[in-house]
GROMACS .gro file of C-alpha atoms in nm:
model
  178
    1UNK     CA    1   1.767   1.976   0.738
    2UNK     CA    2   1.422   1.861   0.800
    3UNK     CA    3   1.339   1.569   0.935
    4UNK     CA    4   1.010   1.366   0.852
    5UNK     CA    5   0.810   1.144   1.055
    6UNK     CA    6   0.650   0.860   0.820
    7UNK     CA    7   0.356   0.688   0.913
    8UNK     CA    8   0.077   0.497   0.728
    9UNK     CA    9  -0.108   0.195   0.688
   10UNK     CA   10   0.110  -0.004   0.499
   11UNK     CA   11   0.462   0.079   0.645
   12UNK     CA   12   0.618   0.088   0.960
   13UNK     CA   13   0.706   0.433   1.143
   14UNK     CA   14   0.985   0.625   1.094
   15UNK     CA   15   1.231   0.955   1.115
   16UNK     CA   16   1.349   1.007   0.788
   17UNK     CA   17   1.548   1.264   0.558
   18UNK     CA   18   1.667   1.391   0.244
   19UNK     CA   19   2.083   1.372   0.231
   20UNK     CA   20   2.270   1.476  -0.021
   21UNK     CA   21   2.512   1.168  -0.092
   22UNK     CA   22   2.768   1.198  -0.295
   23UNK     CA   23   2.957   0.944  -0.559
   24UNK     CA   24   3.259   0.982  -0.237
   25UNK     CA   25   3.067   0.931   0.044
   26UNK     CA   26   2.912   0.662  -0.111
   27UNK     CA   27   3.306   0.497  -0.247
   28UNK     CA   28   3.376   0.607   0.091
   29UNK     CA   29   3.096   0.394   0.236
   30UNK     CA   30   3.199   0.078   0.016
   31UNK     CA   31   3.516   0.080   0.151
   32UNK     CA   32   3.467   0.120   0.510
   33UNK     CA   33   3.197  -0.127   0.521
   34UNK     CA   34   3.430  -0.383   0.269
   35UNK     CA   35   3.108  -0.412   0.041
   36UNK     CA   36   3.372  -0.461  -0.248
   37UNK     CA   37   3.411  -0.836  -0.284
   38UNK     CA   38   3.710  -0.836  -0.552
   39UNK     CA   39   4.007  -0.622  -0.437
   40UNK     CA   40   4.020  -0.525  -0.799
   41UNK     CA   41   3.731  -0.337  -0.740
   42UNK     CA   42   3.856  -0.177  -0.406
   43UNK     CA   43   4.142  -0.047  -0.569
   44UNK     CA   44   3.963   0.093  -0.833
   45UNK     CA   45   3.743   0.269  -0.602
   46UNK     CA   46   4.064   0.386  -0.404
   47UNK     CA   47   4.182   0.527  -0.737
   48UNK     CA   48   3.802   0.734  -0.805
   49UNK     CA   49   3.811   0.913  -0.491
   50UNK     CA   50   4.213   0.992  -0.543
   51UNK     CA   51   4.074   1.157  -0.863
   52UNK     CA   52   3.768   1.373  -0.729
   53UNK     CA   53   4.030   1.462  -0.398
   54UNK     CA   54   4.265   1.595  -0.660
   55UNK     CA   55   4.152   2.009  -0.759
   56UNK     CA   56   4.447   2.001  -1.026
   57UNK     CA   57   4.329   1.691  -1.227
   58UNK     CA   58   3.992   1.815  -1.229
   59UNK     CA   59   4.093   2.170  -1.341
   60UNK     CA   60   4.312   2.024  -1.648
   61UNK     CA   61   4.012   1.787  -1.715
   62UNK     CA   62   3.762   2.092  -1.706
   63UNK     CA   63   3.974   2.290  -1.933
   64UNK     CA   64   4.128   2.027  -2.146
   65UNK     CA   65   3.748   2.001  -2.270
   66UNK     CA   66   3.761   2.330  -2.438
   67UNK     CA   67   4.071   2.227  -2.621
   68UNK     CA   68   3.940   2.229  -2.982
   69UNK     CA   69   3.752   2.520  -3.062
   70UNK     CA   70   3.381   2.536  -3.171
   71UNK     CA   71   3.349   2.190  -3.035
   72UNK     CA   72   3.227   1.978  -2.703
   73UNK     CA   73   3.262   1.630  -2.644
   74UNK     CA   74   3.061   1.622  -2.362
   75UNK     CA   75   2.753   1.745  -2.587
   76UNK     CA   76   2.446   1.553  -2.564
   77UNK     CA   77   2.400   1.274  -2.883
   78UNK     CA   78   2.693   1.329  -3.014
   79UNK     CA   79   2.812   0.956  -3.071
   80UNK     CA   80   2.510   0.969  -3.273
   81UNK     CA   81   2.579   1.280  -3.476
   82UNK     CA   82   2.956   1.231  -3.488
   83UNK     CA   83   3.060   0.875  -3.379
   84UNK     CA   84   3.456   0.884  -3.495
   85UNK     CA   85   3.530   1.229  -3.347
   86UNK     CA   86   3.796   1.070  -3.184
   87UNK     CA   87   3.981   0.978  -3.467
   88UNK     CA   88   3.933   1.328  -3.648
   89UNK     CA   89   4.281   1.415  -3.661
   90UNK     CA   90   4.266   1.768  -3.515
   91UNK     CA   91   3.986   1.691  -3.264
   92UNK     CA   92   4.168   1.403  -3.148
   93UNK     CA   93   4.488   1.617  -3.121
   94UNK     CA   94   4.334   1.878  -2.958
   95UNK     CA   95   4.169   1.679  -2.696
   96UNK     CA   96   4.431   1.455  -2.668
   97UNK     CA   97   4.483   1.460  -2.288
   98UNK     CA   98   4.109   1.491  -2.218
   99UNK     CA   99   4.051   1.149  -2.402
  100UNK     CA  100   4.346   0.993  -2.178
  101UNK     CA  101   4.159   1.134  -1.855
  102UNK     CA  102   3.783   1.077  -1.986
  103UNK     CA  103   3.884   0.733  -2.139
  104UNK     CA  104   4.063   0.645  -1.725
  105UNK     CA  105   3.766   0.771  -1.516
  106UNK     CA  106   3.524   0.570  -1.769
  107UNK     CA  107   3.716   0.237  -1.776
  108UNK     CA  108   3.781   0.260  -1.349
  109UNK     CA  109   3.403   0.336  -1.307
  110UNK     CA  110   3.309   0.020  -1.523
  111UNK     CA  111   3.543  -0.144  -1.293
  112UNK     CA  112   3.387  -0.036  -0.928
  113UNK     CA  113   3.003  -0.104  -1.082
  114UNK     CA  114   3.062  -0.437  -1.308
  115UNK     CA  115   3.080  -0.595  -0.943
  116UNK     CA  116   2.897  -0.946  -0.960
  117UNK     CA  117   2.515  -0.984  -0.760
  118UNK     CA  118   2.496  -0.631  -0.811
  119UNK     CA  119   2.705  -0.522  -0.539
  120UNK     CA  120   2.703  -0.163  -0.649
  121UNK     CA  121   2.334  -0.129  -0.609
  122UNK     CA  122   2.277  -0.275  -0.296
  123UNK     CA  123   2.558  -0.064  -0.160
  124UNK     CA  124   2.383   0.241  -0.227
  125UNK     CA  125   2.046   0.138  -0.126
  126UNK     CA  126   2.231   0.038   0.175
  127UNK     CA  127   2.355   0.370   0.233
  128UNK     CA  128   2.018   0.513   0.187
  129UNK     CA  129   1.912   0.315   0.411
  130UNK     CA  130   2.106   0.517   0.658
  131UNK     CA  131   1.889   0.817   0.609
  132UNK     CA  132   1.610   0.631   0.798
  133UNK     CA  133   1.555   0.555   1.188
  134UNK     CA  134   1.251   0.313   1.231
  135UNK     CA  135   1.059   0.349   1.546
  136UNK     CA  136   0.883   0.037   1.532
  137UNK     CA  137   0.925  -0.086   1.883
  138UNK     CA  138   1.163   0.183   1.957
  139UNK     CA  139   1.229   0.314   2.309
  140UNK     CA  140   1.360   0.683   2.385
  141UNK     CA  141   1.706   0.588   2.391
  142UNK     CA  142   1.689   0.425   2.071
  143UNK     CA  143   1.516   0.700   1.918
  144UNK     CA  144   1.747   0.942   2.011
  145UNK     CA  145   2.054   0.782   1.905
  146UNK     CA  146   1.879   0.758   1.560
  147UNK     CA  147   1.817   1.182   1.576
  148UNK     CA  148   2.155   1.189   1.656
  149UNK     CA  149   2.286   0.988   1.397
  150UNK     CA  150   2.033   1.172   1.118
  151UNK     CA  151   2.230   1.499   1.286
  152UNK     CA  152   2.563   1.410   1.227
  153UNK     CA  153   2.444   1.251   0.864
  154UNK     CA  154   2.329   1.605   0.860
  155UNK     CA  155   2.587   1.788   0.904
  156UNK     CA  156   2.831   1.582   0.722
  157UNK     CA  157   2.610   1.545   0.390
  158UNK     CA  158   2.392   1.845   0.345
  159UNK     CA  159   2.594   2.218   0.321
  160UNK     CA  160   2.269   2.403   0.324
  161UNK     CA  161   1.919   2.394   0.545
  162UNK     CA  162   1.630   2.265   0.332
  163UNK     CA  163   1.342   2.531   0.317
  164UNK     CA  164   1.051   2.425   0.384
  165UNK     CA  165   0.807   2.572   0.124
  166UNK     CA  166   0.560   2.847   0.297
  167UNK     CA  167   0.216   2.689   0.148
  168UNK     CA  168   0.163   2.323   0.090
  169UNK     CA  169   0.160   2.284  -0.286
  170UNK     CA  170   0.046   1.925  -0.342
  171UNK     CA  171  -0.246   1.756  -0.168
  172UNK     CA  172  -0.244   1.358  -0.121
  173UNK     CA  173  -0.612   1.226   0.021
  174UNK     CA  174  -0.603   1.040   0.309
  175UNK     CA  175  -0.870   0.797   0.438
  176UNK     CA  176  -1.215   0.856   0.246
  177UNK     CA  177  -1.443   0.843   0.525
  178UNK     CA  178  -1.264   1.096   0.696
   0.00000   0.00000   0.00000
């Protein structure tokens, strides 16, 4: 994981990274922190992560897709190029359980994101927020609790070590009179 130290003119420093968040880390997140502010909401979120924890649902939902030969209802424009696919009677009979599934994770994620002020957002720039330790006034103590905590983010978040590329490939100017 590499860690950068921003500086410049128009920002304050700081230690930041690239984590790879997830859709449960960041339910996960929303839940712990009670960003929710309709239970409704909550419980819909509680039901999302119950489906990405569960292998079996997935599986049936991966392969249920592949129900009806020759065609994919995940393929790109096709509510344009076929917008009643659904009620074709051996489509629809086909992919009769992967409707059910598709039709539950779409209606439970309009649920956790139709959250009023847009609660959704701000949770998730909140949690990228956590990616970042300012050092604006910072002493060491501070600043190593923040390494710490980008550490454990770290480990938690990202499976594999960044590589750092072995020439720099894009150049941004700095000051002009340099």
């Amino acid at each position: 994981m590499s860690l950068l130290l921003r500086c410049s003119d128009n920002a304050m420093p700081a230690i930041t990274t690239e984590l790879s968040f997830t859709t449960s880390h960041l339910l996960q997140y929303m839940l712990q922190t009670n960003k929710f502010q309709s239970q409704e909401r909550a419980i819909a979120a509680q039901t999302f992560l119950g489906y990405l924890s569960d292998n079996e649902l997935k599986k049936e939902y991966a392969i249920s897709r592949w129900n009806s030969p020759g065609f994919d209802p995940m393929r790109p424009f096709l509510e344009e190029d076929h917008p009643d696919w659904k009620s074709d009677p051996k489509i629809g009979s086909d992919l009769k359980r992967y409707i059910e599934i598709n039709d539950q994770l779409e209606n439970t994620w309009k649920v956790i994101t139709s959250g009023p002020d847009q609660e959704f957002t701000k949770a998730e720039n909140a949690l990228l927020m956590c990616q970042r330790v300012d050092l604006w006034c910072a002493g060491e103590q501070e600043v190593e609790a923040g390494l710490k905590h980008l550490l454990n983010l770290g480990k938690e978040c990202n499976d594999l070590e960044a590589d750092a590329p072995e020439y720099v490939t894009e150049f941004y100017p700095g000051v002009s009179d340099l």
